[in-house]
CSV table of C-alpha atoms in Angstrom, one decimal:
chain,number,residue,atom,x,y,z
H,1,MET,CA,-8.8,32.8,0.6
H,2,ASN,CA,-10.9,32.6,-1.8
H,3,GLN,CA,-14.9,31.2,-2.5
H,4,ASP,CA,-13.8,28.1,-4.2
H,5,PRO,CA,-14.7,25.4,-2.1
H,6,ILE,CA,-12.5,22.9,-1.5
H,7,VAL,CA,-14.2,20.5,1.5
H,8,ILE,CA,-17.7,19.8,0.8
H,9,ILE,CA,-18.9,17.8,4.1
H,10,ASP,CA,-23.0,16.8,3.7
H,11,LYS,CA,-24.4,15.1,7.2
H,12,LEU,CA,-21.9,13.6,7.7
H,13,HIS,CA,-23.1,10.3,10.1
H,14,LYS,CA,-20.2,7.5,11.4
H,15,SER,CA,-20.8,5.0,14.6
H,16,PHE,CA,-18.3,2.7,16.5
H,17,ASN,CA,-20.9,0.1,17.8
H,18,GLY,CA,-23.6,1.9,18.0
H,19,ILE,CA,-22.5,5.1,19.4
H,20,GLU,CA,-22.9,8.0,16.9
H,21,VAL,CA,-19.5,9.5,17.3
H,22,LEU,CA,-20.7,11.4,14.5
H,23,GLN,CA,-23.9,13.4,14.0
H,24,GLY,CA,-24.9,14.7,10.6
H,25,ILE,CA,-21.8,17.1,10.3
H,26,SER,CA,-21.9,19.7,7.7
H,27,LEU,CA,-19.0,21.7,6.8
H,28,THR,CA,-17.3,23.2,3.9
H,29,ALA,CA,-13.5,24.3,4.0
H,30,HIS,CA,-13.1,27.1,0.8
H,31,LYS,CA,-9.2,27.3,-1.1
H,32,GLY,CA,-7.0,28.7,1.1
H,33,GLU,CA,-8.4,28.3,4.6
H,34,VAL,CA,-7.1,26.8,7.3
H,35,ILE,CA,-9.7,25.5,10.0
H,36,SER,CA,-9.0,24.2,13.0
H,37,ILE,CA,-11.1,21.4,14.8
H,38,LEU,CA,-10.9,21.5,18.8
H,39,GLY,CA,-13.0,19.7,21.3
H,40,SER,CA,-12.3,17.3,24.3
H,41,SER,CA,-11.6,13.3,23.4
H,42,GLY,CA,-14.5,11.9,22.0
H,43,SER,CA,-15.7,14.5,20.0
H,44,GLY,CA,-15.4,13.4,17.0
H,45,LYS,CA,-12.2,15.1,15.8
H,46,SER,CA,-10.0,12.2,13.9
H,47,THR,CA,-13.0,10.3,12.6
H,48,LEU,CA,-13.9,13.6,11.0
H,49,LEU,CA,-10.5,14.3,9.2
H,50,ARG,CA,-10.1,9.9,8.6
H,51,CYS,CA,-13.5,10.0,6.8
H,52,ILE,CA,-12.6,12.9,4.5
H,53,ASN,CA,-10.5,10.7,3.2
H,54,PHE,CA,-12.0,7.3,3.6
H,55,LEU,CA,-9.6,5.9,5.9
H,56,GLU,CA,-13.1,5.6,7.9
H,57,ASN,CA,-16.3,4.8,5.5
H,58,PRO,CA,-19.0,7.3,6.6
H,59,ASP,CA,-22.2,5.5,7.1
H,60,SER,CA,-24.4,8.5,5.5
H,61,GLY,CA,-23.2,11.8,4.1
H,62,VAL,CA,-22.1,12.7,0.7
H,63,ILE,CA,-18.0,14.0,0.9
H,64,THR,CA,-16.9,16.1,-2.4
H,65,VAL,CA,-12.6,17.2,-2.7
H,66,CYS,CA,-12.0,19.4,-5.3
H,67,GLY,CA,-15.6,18.3,-7.3
H,68,THR,CA,-14.8,14.9,-6.6
H,69,THR,CA,-17.7,13.0,-4.9
H,70,VAL,CA,-18.4,9.7,-3.1
H,71,HIS,CA,-21.0,8.7,-2.0
H,72,THR,CA,-22.2,5.8,0.3
H,73,THR,CA,-24.3,2.5,0.4
H,74,THR,CA,-24.7,-0.2,2.5
H,75,ARG,CA,-23.7,-4.0,1.3
H,76,ARG,CA,-24.3,-6.9,3.5
H,77,GLY,CA,-24.5,-4.8,6.4
H,78,GLU,CA,-21.6,-2.4,6.1
H,79,CYS,CA,-21.8,0.8,4.7
H,80,VAL,CA,-19.4,1.3,2.5
H,81,PRO,CA,-18.3,3.5,-0.8
H,82,THR,CA,-20.4,3.8,-4.2
H,83,SER,CA,-17.3,4.1,-6.0
H,84,ASN,CA,-14.0,2.5,-5.4
H,85,LYS,CA,-12.9,4.7,-8.4
H,86,ALA,CA,-14.1,8.2,-6.9
H,87,VAL,CA,-12.3,7.1,-3.2
H,88,THR,CA,-8.9,7.3,-5.1
H,89,GLU,CA,-9.9,10.3,-6.8
H,90,LEU,CA,-10.6,11.8,-3.9
H,91,ARG,CA,-7.4,10.6,-2.3
H,92,ARG,CA,-5.2,11.8,-4.5
H,93,LYS,CA,-6.0,15.2,-3.7
H,94,VAL,CA,-5.9,15.1,-0.4
H,95,GLY,CA,-2.5,15.0,2.1
H,96,MET,CA,-2.9,13.5,6.1
H,97,VAL,CA,-0.5,14.5,9.0
H,98,PHE,CA,-1.0,11.8,11.7
H,99,GLN,CA,-0.1,12.1,15.5
H,100,SER,CA,1.9,8.9,15.5
H,101,PHE,CA,4.3,10.2,12.2
H,102,ASN,CA,3.2,6.8,10.1
H,103,LEU,CA,7.1,6.9,8.6
H,104,TRP,CA,8.4,2.9,7.7
H,105,ASP,CA,10.9,2.6,9.1
H,106,HIS,CA,13.1,0.6,6.6
H,107,MET,CA,12.6,3.1,4.3
H,108,THR,CA,15.3,6.3,4.8
H,109,VAL,CA,14.0,9.8,4.6
H,110,ILE,CA,14.0,10.4,1.0
H,111,GLU,CA,13.2,6.8,0.3
H,112,ASN,CA,9.5,8.0,2.3
H,113,ILE,CA,9.1,11.6,0.4
H,114,MET,CA,9.5,9.5,-2.4
H,115,GLU,CA,7.7,6.2,-2.0
H,116,ALA,CA,3.6,7.3,-3.1
H,117,GLN,CA,5.2,10.1,-5.9
H,118,VAL,CA,7.0,6.6,-7.7
H,119,HIS,CA,4.6,3.8,-6.8
H,120,VAL,CA,1.1,6.0,-6.7
H,121,HIS,CA,1.2,8.7,-9.2
H,122,LYS,CA,3.8,7.1,-11.2
H,123,VAL,CA,6.2,10.2,-10.7
H,124,PRO,CA,9.8,9.0,-12.5
H,125,LYS,CA,12.5,8.4,-9.0
H,126,ASP,CA,15.0,11.3,-10.1
H,127,GLN,CA,11.8,13.9,-10.8
H,128,ALA,CA,10.2,12.1,-6.9
H,129,ARG,CA,14.2,12.2,-5.0
H,130,GLN,CA,14.1,16.0,-7.0
H,131,ARG,CA,11.0,17.2,-5.1
H,132,GLY,CA,11.2,15.5,-2.3
H,133,MET,CA,15.3,17.3,-1.7
H,134,ALA,CA,12.8,20.6,-2.4
H,135,LEU,CA,10.0,19.9,0.2
H,136,LEU,CA,12.9,18.6,2.8
H,137,GLU,CA,14.7,22.1,2.2
H,138,LYS,CA,11.5,23.8,2.7
H,139,VAL,CA,11.3,22.0,6.2
H,140,GLY,CA,14.5,22.1,7.3
H,141,LEU,CA,15.7,18.4,6.8
H,142,GLN,CA,18.2,18.6,3.4
H,143,ASP,CA,21.0,17.7,5.2
H,144,ARG,CA,19.2,14.2,6.9
H,145,SER,CA,17.5,13.0,3.4
H,146,ASP,CA,20.1,9.6,4.1
H,147,ALA,CA,18.6,8.9,7.6
H,148,TYR,CA,16.1,6.9,8.8
H,149,PRO,CA,13.2,7.7,11.1
H,150,GLY,CA,14.8,5.5,13.8
H,151,HIS,CA,17.8,8.3,14.1
H,152,LEU,CA,15.4,11.0,14.7
H,153,SER,CA,13.5,13.0,17.0
H,154,GLY,CA,9.5,13.4,17.2
H,155,GLY,CA,9.9,16.8,15.4
H,156,GLN,CA,12.5,15.8,12.4
H,157,LYS,CA,9.9,12.9,12.3
H,158,GLN,CA,7.0,14.9,11.8
H,159,ARG,CA,8.5,17.7,9.5
H,160,VAL,CA,9.3,14.5,7.4
H,161,ALA,CA,5.3,13.4,7.8
H,162,ILE,CA,4.5,17.0,6.2
H,163,ALA,CA,7.3,16.7,3.5
H,164,ARG,CA,5.7,13.3,3.0
H,165,ALA,CA,2.1,14.5,2.5
H,166,LEU,CA,2.8,18.0,0.4
H,167,ALA,CA,5.1,15.5,-2.6
H,168,VAL,CA,2.5,14.5,-4.2
H,169,THR,CA,0.9,18.4,-4.1
H,170,PRO,CA,-2.6,17.9,-2.4
H,171,LYS,CA,-5.0,20.4,-3.0
H,172,VAL,CA,-6.4,19.7,1.3
H,173,LEU,CA,-4.0,19.1,4.0
H,174,LEU,CA,-5.4,16.9,7.1
H,175,PHE,CA,-3.6,17.1,10.2
H,176,ASP,CA,-4.5,15.4,13.5
H,177,GLU,CA,-3.0,16.7,16.0
H,178,PRO,CA,0.1,17.1,14.6
H,179,THR,CA,1.9,17.8,17.6
H,180,SER,CA,0.7,15.3,20.6
H,181,ALA,CA,3.2,13.4,20.7
H,182,LEU,CA,6.3,15.7,20.6
H,183,ASP,CA,8.2,16.9,23.8
H,184,PRO,CA,7.2,20.6,24.6
H,185,GLU,CA,10.6,21.7,23.4
H,186,LEU,CA,10.0,20.0,19.8
H,187,VAL,CA,6.8,21.9,19.2
H,188,GLY,CA,7.4,25.0,17.9
H,189,GLU,CA,9.7,23.5,15.0
H,190,VAL,CA,6.7,21.9,13.6
H,191,LEU,CA,4.3,24.6,14.1
H,192,ALA,CA,6.2,26.9,12.7
H,193,VAL,CA,6.1,24.9,9.2
H,194,ILE,CA,2.4,24.7,9.3
H,195,ARG,CA,2.6,28.3,10.4
H,196,ASP,CA,4.3,28.3,6.7
H,197,LEU,CA,2.0,26.9,4.9
H,198,ALA,CA,-0.7,28.2,5.8
H,199,ALA,CA,0.8,31.7,4.9
H,200,GLU,CA,1.3,29.9,1.3
H,201,GLY,CA,-2.2,29.2,1.0
H,202,MET,CA,-2.1,26.0,1.6
H,203,THR,CA,-5.9,24.8,2.1
H,204,MET,CA,-5.8,22.5,5.9
H,205,LEU,CA,-8.3,21.0,8.3
H,206,ILE,CA,-6.2,21.0,11.6
H,207,VAL,CA,-7.2,18.9,14.9
H,208,THR,CA,-5.2,20.6,17.6
H,209,HIS,CA,-5.2,21.2,21.6
H,210,GLU,CA,-2.7,23.6,20.6
H,211,ILE,CA,-5.1,27.0,21.2
H,212,ASN,CA,-2.8,29.8,20.6
H,213,PHE,CA,-1.9,28.4,17.5
H,214,ALA,CA,-5.2,28.0,16.5
H,215,ARG,CA,-6.0,31.2,17.6
H,216,ASP,CA,-3.0,32.8,15.7
H,217,VAL,CA,-2.8,30.8,12.5
H,218,SER,CA,-6.7,29.7,12.1
H,219,ASN,CA,-9.7,31.4,9.4
H,220,ARG,CA,-12.3,29.8,11.5
H,221,VAL,CA,-12.4,27.7,14.4
H,222,ILE,CA,-14.4,24.5,15.7
H,223,PHE,CA,-16.3,23.3,18.4
H,224,LEU,CA,-17.2,20.0,18.3
H,225,HIS,CA,-19.4,18.1,21.6
H,226,GLU,CA,-20.9,15.0,21.2
H,227,GLY,CA,-19.8,14.6,17.4
H,228,LYS,CA,-21.7,17.6,16.6
H,229,ILE,CA,-20.6,20.8,15.7
H,230,GLU,CA,-21.2,23.1,19.2
H,231,GLU,CA,-19.8,26.4,17.7
H,232,GLN,CA,-18.1,27.3,14.6
H,233,GLY,CA,-16.7,31.1,13.6
H,234,PRO,CA,-13.5,33.3,13.0
H,235,PRO,CA,-10.5,32.6,15.8
H,236,ALA,CA,-11.5,36.5,17.6
H,237,GLN,CA,-15.5,34.9,18.7
H,238,VAL,CA,-14.9,31.1,19.1
H,239,ILE,CA,-11.6,31.1,21.0
H,240,GLY,CA,-12.3,34.7,22.6
H,241,ASN,CA,-15.5,35.0,22.8
H,242,PRO,CA,-17.1,31.9,22.5
H,243,GLU,CA,-20.9,31.3,23.1
H,244,SER,CA,-21.0,27.9,24.3
H,245,HIS,CA,-20.3,26.8,27.8
H,246,ARG,CA,-19.0,23.6,27.1
H,247,CYS,CA,-16.6,25.6,24.4
H,248,ARG,CA,-15.7,27.4,27.4
H,249,ASN,CA,-15.3,25.6,29.6
H,250,PHE,CA,-12.6,23.7,27.2
H,251,LEU,CA,-10.6,26.9,26.6
H,252,ALA,CA,-10.7,27.6,29.9
H,253,GLN,CA,-8.5,24.3,30.1
H,254,TYR,CA,-5.9,24.6,28.2
H,255,LEU,CA,-5.6,29.0,27.9
H,256,GLU,CA,-4.9,28.4,31.5
H,257,ARG,CA,-2.3,25.6,31.3
H,258,ASP,CA,-0.5,28.6,28.8
H,259,ASP,CA,-0.8,31.2,30.9
H,260,SER,CA,-3.3,32.8,28.6
H,261,GLY,CA,-5.8,33.4,31.2
H,262,PRO,CA,-8.8,31.5,31.0
H,263,VAL,CA,-11.7,32.9,28.7
H,264,SER,CA,-14.0,34.9,30.5
H,265,LYS,CA,-17.4,33.3,31.5
C-alpha cells in the first residue's frame, strides 16, 4: 500500500424519508488499501458504498475517485450530481460486487463478463472474450464460461460477479456483503478470491459481517453507527481492542458465533 489517495469522501450526507442515514462521513482510501466496513443493520454501510459510485445520489458532500470529483446540487427539490459526465468518468474507475450477484440470467457466464467491456468501454468482442476467459481462470471457473447463472451455485455466481467487476480494470472494488447470500459452505471460496485480490494490491472497500476475515485481510477497519464513523483503525485495534462500547458489543456477537470468544470489555 502507498499513500496515493484513490477514494476521497468529504462530509457525505444522505437521507431517506427524512431519516439521515449518513451524517457527514469523511474517508480516504489509499492505493492498495483494504478497508472493511462493519456495523449493525441500518448503520449506513451499503448506502455509503452506493453513494461512492452514485447508485444513490448523496444529499451533500464531495466524492473523488482517482482525481475525478463529483459534487452534488439541489434541482427541483432533488439532490443530483452537478456533472453527469463526471459521474460516468468516476464509474469507469469503480467496480462493485453486490450481495445478490446481479448477473443477467439470460446471458452465459462469459457474456455477463463481456457485456460492460463491449457496450460501455467499447472493447472489441474478441479482446473482451479473451480477458473474460483469463478472469474466469483467475476465479477458478474457466470451465463454466458457457453456463447460465441459473446452473451455478451461489459461490460460483459471486465469483463470476467478481470477474465481471474486474473486467473493466477498476481502480477500486466495492463489495457489499459479498457472502451474506451464500450458504456457509460456499463462503470460503469467495473469500479466497478476495484474499488473492488483496495480496495483488487491489484497493477495496468491503462491507462484511465476516469479522475474522476482516481482521486477516484489512489494512483498516471502520465501524459505522447511525451513519457516523464510530471507530476506525488497524484490525488489531478496532477488532482486538475497540474503544467504543457499541463496537465491543457488536463484535462480541459475531466473534462468539465464530467460536473466537467475545471481545474483552
